[in-house]
PDB file of C-alpha atoms and ligand atoms in Angstrom:
ATOM      1  CA  MET A   1       2.497 -18.038  -7.612  1.00 39.00           C
ATOM      2  CA  SER A   2       2.989 -19.638 -10.788  1.00 39.00           C
ATOM      3  CA  ASN A   3       4.134 -16.905 -12.900  1.00 41.00           C
ATOM      4  CA  TYR A   4       7.565 -16.195 -11.173  1.00 41.00           C
ATOM      5  CA  SER A   5      10.993 -17.371 -12.243  1.00 39.00           C
ATOM      6  CA  ASN A   6      13.179 -18.447  -9.689  1.00 39.00           C
ATOM      7  CA  ASN A   7      15.099 -15.327  -9.156  1.00 39.00           C
ATOM      8  CA  ASP A   8      12.653 -13.335  -9.167  1.00 45.00           C
ATOM      9  CA  MET A   9      11.042 -15.636  -6.368  1.00 54.00           C
ATOM     10  CA  PRO A  10       8.759 -13.347  -4.161  1.00 60.00           C
ATOM     11  CA  ASN A  11       9.398 -13.586  -0.336  1.00 73.00           C
ATOM     12  CA  GLN A  12       6.460 -16.197   0.820  1.00 84.00           C
ATOM     13  CA  GLN A  13       7.105 -15.378   4.525  1.00 91.00           C
ATOM     14  CA  ILE A  14       4.056 -13.765   5.637  1.00 95.00           C
ATOM     15  CA  LEU A  15       3.951 -12.440   9.267  1.00 97.00           C
ATOM     16  CA  LEU A  16      -0.059 -12.234  10.420  1.00 97.00           C
ATOM     17  CA  VAL A  17      -0.564  -9.965  13.325  1.00 97.00           C
ATOM     18  CA  GLU A  18      -4.070 -11.274  15.099  1.00 96.00           C
ATOM     19  CA  ASP A  19      -5.110 -11.928  18.769  1.00 95.00           C
ATOM     20  CA  ASP A  20      -8.786 -13.875  17.543  1.00 93.00           C
ATOM     21  CA  GLY A  21      -7.803 -17.871  17.710  1.00 94.00           C
ATOM     22  CA  ARG A  22     -10.438 -18.545  14.933  1.00 91.00           C
ATOM     23  CA  ILE A  23      -9.403 -16.298  12.735  1.00 91.00           C
ATOM     24  CA  VAL A  24      -5.471 -16.935  13.056  1.00 94.00           C
ATOM     25  CA  ASP A  25      -6.383 -21.034  12.375  1.00 92.00           C
ATOM     26  CA  PHE A  26      -8.117 -20.171   9.488  1.00 90.00           C
ATOM     27  CA  ILE A  27      -5.822 -17.864   7.505  1.00 93.00           C
ATOM     28  CA  ARG A  28      -2.763 -19.800   8.623  1.00 92.00           C
ATOM     29  CA  ARG A  29      -4.464 -22.895   7.606  1.00 90.00           C
ATOM     30  CA  GLY A  30      -5.566 -21.677   4.008  1.00 89.00           C
ATOM     31  CA  LEU A  31      -2.048 -19.908   3.589  1.00 90.00           C
ATOM     32  CA  LYS A  32      -0.020 -22.970   4.633  1.00 88.00           C
ATOM     33  CA  ALA A  33      -2.038 -24.921   1.948  1.00 84.00           C
ATOM     34  CA  ASP A  34      -1.220 -22.148  -0.637  1.00 83.00           C
ATOM     35  CA  GLY A  35       2.573 -22.778   0.194  1.00 83.00           C
ATOM     36  CA  TYR A  36       3.174 -19.685   2.047  1.00 88.00           C
ATOM     37  CA  ASN A  37       5.053 -19.772   5.516  1.00 90.00           C
ATOM     38  CA  VAL A  38       3.205 -18.193   8.414  1.00 94.00           C
ATOM     39  CA  GLU A  39       4.038 -16.744  11.712  1.00 95.00           C
ATOM     40  CA  VAL A  40       1.751 -15.461  14.039  1.00 96.00           C
ATOM     41  CA  ALA A  41       1.959 -12.348  16.258  1.00 97.00           C
ATOM     42  CA  ASN A  42      -0.807 -12.304  18.892  1.00 97.00           C
ATOM     43  CA  CYS A  43      -0.096  -8.633  20.045  1.00 97.00           C
ATOM     44  CA  GLY A  44       1.156  -5.837  18.659  1.00 97.00           C
ATOM     45  CA  GLN A  45       4.806  -5.525  20.823  1.00 96.00           C
ATOM     46  CA  ASP A  46       5.476  -9.521  19.169  1.00 96.00           C
ATOM     47  CA  ALA A  47       4.969  -8.124  15.844  1.00 96.00           C
ATOM     48  CA  LEU A  48       6.921  -4.775  16.229  1.00 95.00           C
ATOM     49  CA  THR A  49       9.777  -7.276  17.383  1.00 94.00           C
ATOM     50  CA  LEU A  50       9.123  -9.817  14.402  1.00 94.00           C
ATOM     51  CA  ALA A  51       8.686  -7.569  11.708  1.00 94.00           C
ATOM     52  CA  GLN A  52      12.199  -6.548  10.836  1.00 83.00           C
ATOM     53  CA  LYS A  53      13.826  -4.755   7.145  1.00 73.00           C
ATOM     54  CA  ASP A  54      12.311  -7.414   4.721  1.00 74.00           C
ATOM     55  CA  ARG A  55      12.280 -10.687   6.796  1.00 86.00           C
ATOM     56  CA  PHE A  56       8.650 -10.703   5.582  1.00 92.00           C
ATOM     57  CA  GLY A  57       6.952 -10.720   1.902  1.00 91.00           C
ATOM     58  CA  VAL A  58       3.257  -9.327   3.271  1.00 95.00           C
ATOM     59  CA  ILE A  59       2.164  -8.710   6.798  1.00 97.00           C
ATOM     60  CA  VAL A  60      -1.200  -9.137   7.396  1.00 97.00           C
ATOM     61  CA  LEU A  61      -2.218  -6.719  10.250  1.00 96.00           C
ATOM     62  CA  ASP A  62      -5.324  -6.209  12.510  1.00 94.00           C
ATOM     63  CA  LEU A  63      -6.423  -3.207  13.794  1.00 91.00           C
ATOM     64  CA  GLY A  64      -7.851  -4.385  16.983  1.00 91.00           C
ATOM     65  CA  LEU A  65      -4.987  -5.809  19.096  1.00 94.00           C
ATOM     66  CA  PRO A  66      -4.972  -6.451  22.970  1.00 95.00           C
ATOM     67  CA  ASP A  67      -2.061  -4.033  23.703  1.00 96.00           C
ATOM     68  CA  MET A  68      -2.220  -1.664  21.028  1.00 94.00           C
ATOM     69  CA  ASN A  69      -4.067  -0.242  18.024  1.00 92.00           C
ATOM     70  CA  GLY A  70      -2.577  -1.949  14.783  1.00 93.00           C
ATOM     71  CA  ARG A  71      -2.455   1.198  13.001  1.00 92.00           C
ATOM     72  CA  ASN A  72       0.332   2.387  15.543  1.00 94.00           C
ATOM     73  CA  VAL A  73       2.167  -1.011  14.934  1.00 96.00           C
ATOM     74  CA  CYS A  74       2.035   0.174  11.369  1.00 95.00           C
ATOM     75  CA  GLU A  75       3.015   3.763  11.994  1.00 94.00           C
ATOM     76  CA  THR A  76       6.190   2.457  14.061  1.00 95.00           C
ATOM     77  CA  LEU A  77       7.060  -0.202  11.568  1.00 94.00           C
ATOM     78  CA  ARG A  78       7.567   2.644   8.805  1.00 91.00           C
ATOM     79  CA  GLN A  79       9.452   4.816  11.090  1.00 90.00           C
ATOM     80  CA  ARG A  80      11.703   2.453  11.603  1.00 91.00           C
ATOM     81  CA  GLY A  81      12.026   1.892   7.922  1.00 88.00           C
ATOM     82  CA  VAL A  82      10.318  -0.991   7.263  1.00 90.00           C
ATOM     83  CA  ASP A  83       8.574  -1.122   4.131  1.00 87.00           C
ATOM     84  CA  THR A  84       7.099  -4.425   3.810  1.00 92.00           C
ATOM     85  CA  PRO A  85       3.723  -4.440   2.165  1.00 93.00           C
ATOM     86  CA  ILE A  86       0.739  -4.024   4.998  1.00 94.00           C
ATOM     87  CA  LEU A  87      -2.584  -5.436   4.534  1.00 94.00           C
ATOM     88  CA  MET A  88      -4.734  -3.944   6.748  1.00 92.00           C
ATOM     89  CA  LEU A  89      -7.590  -5.980   8.354  1.00 91.00           C
ATOM     90  CA  THR A  90     -10.277  -3.834  10.107  1.00 85.00           C
ATOM     91  CA  ALA A  91     -13.540  -5.114  12.084  1.00 76.00           C
ATOM     92  CA  MET A  92     -16.219  -2.855  10.712  1.00 64.00           C
ATOM     93  CA  ASP A  93     -16.917  -0.993   7.199  1.00 62.00           C
ATOM     94  CA  ALA A  94     -15.632   2.500   8.844  1.00 63.00           C
ATOM     95  CA  VAL A  95     -14.340   4.677   6.369  1.00 65.00           C
ATOM     96  CA  LEU A  96     -12.240   6.578   9.284  1.00 66.00           C
ATOM     97  CA  ASP A  97     -10.595   3.168  10.419  1.00 70.00           C
ATOM     98  CA  LYS A  98      -9.564   2.812   6.629  1.00 70.00           C
ATOM     99  CA  VAL A  99      -8.375   6.432   5.792  1.00 73.00           C
ATOM    100  CA  ALA A 100      -6.476   6.180   9.422  1.00 75.00           C
ATOM    101  CA  GLY A 101      -4.873   2.990   8.304  1.00 76.00           C
ATOM    102  CA  LEU A 102      -3.609   3.944   5.077  1.00 77.00           C
ATOM    103  CA  ARG A 103      -2.516   7.174   6.449  1.00 78.00           C
ATOM    104  CA  ALA A 104      -0.415   5.071   8.942  1.00 83.00           C
ATOM    105  CA  GLY A 105       1.356   3.527   6.108  1.00 87.00           C
ATOM    106  CA  ALA A 106      -0.854   0.544   5.360  1.00 89.00           C
ATOM    107  CA  ASP A 107      -0.959  -0.396   1.704  1.00 89.00           C
ATOM    108  CA  ASP A 108      -4.487  -2.078   1.014  1.00 87.00           C
ATOM    109  CA  TYR A 109      -6.902  -3.037   3.857  1.00 85.00           C
ATOM    110  CA  MET A 110      -9.930  -5.432   3.711  1.00 87.00           C
ATOM    111  CA  THR A 111     -13.352  -5.626   6.104  1.00 84.00           C
ATOM    112  CA  LYS A 112     -13.817  -8.478   8.032  1.00 82.00           C
ATOM    113  CA  PRO A 113     -15.737 -10.897   7.698  1.00 81.00           C
ATOM    114  CA  PHE A 114     -13.855 -11.594   4.238  1.00 84.00           C
ATOM    115  CA  SER A 115     -13.425 -14.574   2.067  1.00 85.00           C
ATOM    116  CA  PHE A 116     -10.202 -16.335   1.847  1.00 86.00           C
ATOM    117  CA  GLU A 117      -9.704 -16.064  -1.761  1.00 84.00           C
ATOM    118  CA  GLU A 118     -10.043 -12.357  -1.502  1.00 86.00           C
ATOM    119  CA  LEU A 119      -7.611 -12.425   1.207  1.00 90.00           C
ATOM    120  CA  THR A 120      -4.764 -14.370  -1.359  1.00 88.00           C
ATOM    121  CA  ALA A 121      -5.779 -12.441  -3.898  1.00 86.00           C
ATOM    122  CA  ARG A 122      -4.745  -9.190  -2.153  1.00 88.00           C
ATOM    123  CA  ILE A 123      -1.764 -10.627  -0.786  1.00 90.00           C
ATOM    124  CA  GLU A 124      -0.527 -11.942  -4.340  1.00 86.00           C
ATOM    125  CA  ALA A 125      -1.309  -8.067  -5.586  1.00 84.00           C
ATOM    126  CA  LEU A 126       1.077  -6.950  -3.052  1.00 87.00           C
ATOM    127  CA  MET A 127       3.527  -9.712  -3.626  1.00 83.00           C
ATOM    128  CA  ARG A 128       3.816  -8.712  -7.279  1.00 76.00           C
ATOM    129  CA  ARG A 129       3.588  -5.189  -7.004  1.00 72.00           C
ATOM    130  CA  ARG A 130       6.850  -5.315  -4.521  1.00 68.00           C
ATOM    131  CA  GLY A 131       8.665  -7.977  -7.158  1.00 59.00           C
ATOM    132  CA  GLY A 132       8.537  -5.955 -10.371  1.00 49.00           C
ATOM    133  CA  GLY A 133       8.449  -2.904  -8.413  1.00 45.00           C
ATOM    134  CA  GLU A 134      12.510  -1.594  -8.712  1.00 44.00           C
ATOM    135  CA  SER A 135      13.339  -2.700 -12.035  1.00 40.00           C
ATOM    136  CA  ASN A 136      10.464  -0.497 -13.534  1.00 42.00           C
ATOM    137  CA  LEU A 137      12.135   2.508 -12.487  1.00 43.00           C
ATOM    138  CA  ALA A 138      13.707   2.733 -16.190  1.00 49.00           C
ATOM    139  CA  SER A 139      14.391   6.398 -15.758  1.00 55.00           C
ATOM    140  CA  LYS A 140      15.949   7.672 -12.227  1.00 72.00           C
ATOM    141  CA  GLU A 141      14.625  10.945 -11.868  1.00 84.00           C
ATOM    142  CA  LEU A 142      11.251  12.141 -12.608  1.00 88.00           C
ATOM    143  CA  LYS A 143      10.230  15.817 -13.115  1.00 90.00           C
ATOM    144  CA  ILE A 144       6.908  17.724 -13.590  1.00 92.00           C
ATOM    145  CA  ALA A 145       7.405  21.600 -12.962  1.00 92.00           C
ATOM    146  CA  ASP A 146       9.099  21.620  -9.754  1.00 94.00           C
ATOM    147  CA  LEU A 147       8.132  18.379  -8.613  1.00 95.00           C
ATOM    148  CA  THR A 148      10.809  15.814  -8.862  1.00 94.00           C
ATOM    149  CA  LEU A 149      10.906  11.882  -7.975  1.00 94.00           C
ATOM    150  CA  ASN A 150      14.070  10.114  -7.664  1.00 89.00           C
ATOM    151  CA  GLY A 151      13.484   6.334  -7.851  1.00 81.00           C
ATOM    152  CA  GLU A 152      16.717   4.988  -6.569  1.00 78.00           C
ATOM    153  CA  THR A 153      16.348   7.148  -3.445  1.00 83.00           C
ATOM    154  CA  HIS A 154      13.163   7.577  -3.427  1.00 85.00           C
ATOM    155  CA  GLN A 155      13.378  11.142  -2.726  1.00 91.00           C
ATOM    156  CA  VAL A 156      10.390  13.234  -3.846  1.00 95.00           C
ATOM    157  CA  ASN A 157      10.897  17.194  -3.620  1.00 95.00           C
ATOM    158  CA  ARG A 158       8.577  20.439  -4.665  1.00 95.00           C
ATOM    159  CA  GLY A 159      11.105  22.934  -5.088  1.00 91.00           C
ATOM    160  CA  SER A 160      13.632  22.885  -2.440  1.00 90.00           C
ATOM    161  CA  VAL A 161      11.009  21.086  -0.044  1.00 92.00           C
ATOM    162  CA  SER A 162      11.560  17.270   0.814  1.00 94.00           C
ATOM    163  CA  ILE A 163       8.222  15.708   0.861  1.00 95.00           C
ATOM    164  CA  GLU A 164       7.597  12.321   2.957  1.00 93.00           C
ATOM    165  CA  LEU A 165       5.650   9.556   0.893  1.00 92.00           C
ATOM    166  CA  THR A 166       4.494   6.235   2.208  1.00 89.00           C
ATOM    167  CA  PRO A 167       5.276   3.435   0.172  1.00 85.00           C
ATOM    168  CA  LYS A 168       2.044   3.387  -1.440  1.00 87.00           C
ATOM    169  CA  GLU A 169       1.793   7.212  -1.863  1.00 92.00           C
ATOM    170  CA  PHE A 170       5.125   6.866  -3.972  1.00 92.00           C
ATOM    171  CA  ALA A 171       3.680   4.455  -6.390  1.00 90.00           C
ATOM    172  CA  LEU A 172       0.856   6.393  -6.990  1.00 93.00           C
ATOM    173  CA  LEU A 173       2.745   9.614  -7.630  1.00 95.00           C
ATOM    174  CA  GLU A 174       5.316   7.427 -10.008  1.00 91.00           C
ATOM    175  CA  CYS A 175       2.587   6.164 -11.863  1.00 89.00           C
ATOM    176  CA  PHE A 176       1.422  10.157 -12.291  1.00 93.00           C
ATOM    177  CA  MET A 177       4.622  10.890 -13.454  1.00 91.00           C
ATOM    178  CA  ARG A 178       5.382   8.314 -15.688  1.00 84.00           C
ATOM    179  CA  ALA A 179       2.250   9.581 -18.029  1.00 84.00           C
ATOM    180  CA  PRO A 180       2.294  13.304 -17.769  1.00 86.00           C
ATOM    181  CA  GLY A 181      -0.680  14.847 -19.223  1.00 87.00           C
ATOM    182  CA  ARG A 182      -2.413  11.601 -19.358  1.00 86.00           C
ATOM    183  CA  VAL A 183      -6.123  11.204 -18.006  1.00 89.00           C
ATOM    184  CA  LEU A 184      -5.736   7.832 -15.767  1.00 89.00           C
ATOM    185  CA  SER A 185      -8.760   6.283 -14.640  1.00 86.00           C
ATOM    186  CA  ARG A 186      -9.547   4.836 -11.418  1.00 85.00           C
ATOM    187  CA  THR A 187      -9.303   1.246 -12.516  1.00 81.00           C
ATOM    188  CA  ARG A 188      -6.076   1.859 -14.465  1.00 82.00           C
ATOM    189  CA  ILE A 189      -4.524   3.376 -11.085  1.00 87.00           C
ATOM    190  CA  LEU A 190      -6.087   0.731  -8.950  1.00 84.00           C
ATOM    191  CA  GLU A 191      -4.006  -2.243 -11.343  1.00 79.00           C
ATOM    192  CA  GLN A 192      -1.278  -0.280 -11.696  1.00 81.00           C
ATOM    193  CA  VAL A 193      -0.726   0.382  -8.020  1.00 85.00           C
ATOM    194  CA  TRP A 194      -2.207  -1.837  -6.460  1.00 80.00           C
ATOM    195  CA  GLY A 195      -2.146  -4.613  -9.253  1.00 74.00           C
ATOM    196  CA  TYR A 196      -5.449  -5.882  -8.773  1.00 66.00           C
ATOM    197  CA  SER A 197      -8.486  -4.747 -11.056  1.00 59.00           C
ATOM    198  CA  ALA A 198     -11.224  -2.693 -10.066  1.00 52.00           C
ATOM    199  CA  ASP A 199     -13.555  -3.594  -7.094  1.00 60.00           C
ATOM    200  CA  PRO A 200     -16.489  -1.345  -7.070  1.00 55.00           C
ATOM    201  CA  LEU A 201     -16.987  -1.170  -3.664  1.00 59.00           C
ATOM    202  CA  THR A 202     -13.484   0.154  -3.051  1.00 68.00           C
ATOM    203  CA  ASN A 203     -12.784   4.311  -2.953  1.00 81.00           C
ATOM    204  CA  VAL A 204      -9.054   3.480  -2.266  1.00 84.00           C
ATOM    205  CA  VAL A 205      -7.892   5.213  -5.055  1.00 88.00           C
ATOM    206  CA  ASP A 206      -9.753   8.505  -4.011  1.00 90.00           C
ATOM    207  CA  VAL A 207      -8.573   8.195  -0.538  1.00 89.00           C
ATOM    208  CA  TYR A 208      -4.602   8.175  -1.308  1.00 92.00           C
ATOM    209  CA  ILE A 209      -5.301  11.159  -4.154  1.00 95.00           C
ATOM    210  CA  ARG A 210      -6.643  13.162  -1.321  1.00 95.00           C
ATOM    211  CA  GLN A 211      -3.308  12.087   1.081  1.00 94.00           C
ATOM    212  CA  LEU A 212      -1.345  13.138  -2.333  1.00 96.00           C
ATOM    213  CA  ARG A 213      -3.006  16.111  -3.067  1.00 97.00           C
ATOM    214  CA  ARG A 214      -2.740  17.291   0.901  1.00 96.00           C
ATOM    215  CA  LYS A 215       1.237  16.745   0.879  1.00 96.00           C
ATOM    216  CA  ILE A 216       2.155  17.701  -2.757  1.00 96.00           C
ATOM    217  CA  ASP A 217      -0.432  20.545  -3.718  1.00 96.00           C
ATOM    218  CA  ASP A 218      -2.176  22.164  -0.668  1.00 94.00           C
ATOM    219  CA  ASP A 219       0.964  24.586   0.480  1.00 91.00           C
ATOM    220  CA  HIS A 220       1.484  25.872  -3.572  1.00 91.00           C
ATOM    221  CA  GLU A 221      -0.238  27.822  -6.184  1.00 91.00           C
ATOM    222  CA  ILE A 222      -0.009  25.801  -9.063  1.00 92.00           C
ATOM    223  CA  LYS A 223      -1.654  22.377  -8.823  1.00 95.00           C
ATOM    224  CA  LEU A 224      -0.499  19.196 -10.214  1.00 96.00           C
ATOM    225  CA  ILE A 225      -3.169  17.115  -9.797  1.00 96.00           C
ATOM    226  CA  LYS A 226      -5.990  17.486 -11.633  1.00 96.00           C
ATOM    227  CA  THR A 227      -9.692  15.774 -11.538  1.00 95.00           C
ATOM    228  CA  VAL A 228     -11.063  15.239 -14.882  1.00 91.00           C
ATOM    229  CA  ARG A 229     -14.697  14.787 -13.768  1.00 90.00           C
ATOM    230  CA  GLY A 230     -16.272  11.712 -15.306  1.00 86.00           C
ATOM    231  CA  PHE A 231     -12.664  10.200 -16.427  1.00 87.00           C
ATOM    232  CA  GLY A 232     -10.291  10.247 -13.300  1.00 91.00           C
ATOM    233  CA  TYR A 233      -7.465  12.301 -12.451  1.00 94.00           C
ATOM    234  CA  LYS A 234      -4.098  13.581 -14.340  1.00 94.00           C
ATOM    235  CA  MET A 235      -1.194  15.638 -13.215  1.00 94.00           C
ATOM    236  CA  ASP A 236       0.628  17.801 -15.409  1.00 91.00           C
ATOM    237  CA  ALA A 237       1.702  21.731 -14.645  1.00 86.00           C
ATOM    238  CA  ALA A 238      -0.218  23.490 -17.196  1.00 78.00           C
TER     239      ALA A 238
HETATM  240 CA1   CA B   1      -8.005  -8.690  16.983  1.00 69.17          CA
END
C-alpha cells in the first residue's frame, strides 16, 4: 500500500460480510495488521445498512449468508448506486456461482479456501483500479461505429439505445475502446481491468467478454467485439 501519494490515498475501510466466525477472525486480524480498518456484517441485511455510497474502499462479500444470498446483496447495492468494488467469496469452485456473482455486479471472486496473501493482493488491485480510475479518462467520449462511451456520465449507447453496464463491464469496454482495432491478450486485459497479472486458473476475462457481447453486440448485425483465435480479443467496426 506504499505507492500512493497522500492526496491519492485510497479508502482503507473494508466491509467484510461473512457469518462464519473463524473466517471473520482470520480475515479481520490479517487486514488490521496490514493497516486496514475492518467493519464486519454477519448477515445480508446488516451489509445493506452499512454499505452506503463510497463509505468503503472494498467490500468482501461471502455468497453464503444466513438471511440472503450474497448475490442478492450485491445486486441490491448496485441498484442503489453503490459502486464500491466487491470481491465475492464462493465456497466451492462452481463456475455457475462465479458467473452469477459477476452478473450481479461483483468485480472479482475468490474460492475458499484461499491464502491471506491472495486476498490482500486482490483487495489492493481493486483499490488501485479505483484510485486511478477517474483520472485515466482523458477524453470524455469514446466512439467506435455507433457505440459511444462517456467517461464523465458513464453513459453507454449503441445507436439510440442506452446500455446498462456494471462498473467492471464498463472498465472492460473502456479498455477496448481506448485501443480500437488492437488485439488485447487476456493477460493484458486482466492487468488493465483487474489490476493483477495473469492467473492461469481464472476465466474471468472470458466470462466478462461473454456478458459484454450479450449487452453490446447480440441485438446488432455488426458485431464489434472480435475473437482473435490464439491471441485474445479486439474491438473494431470493420
Ligand atoms: Ca458464509
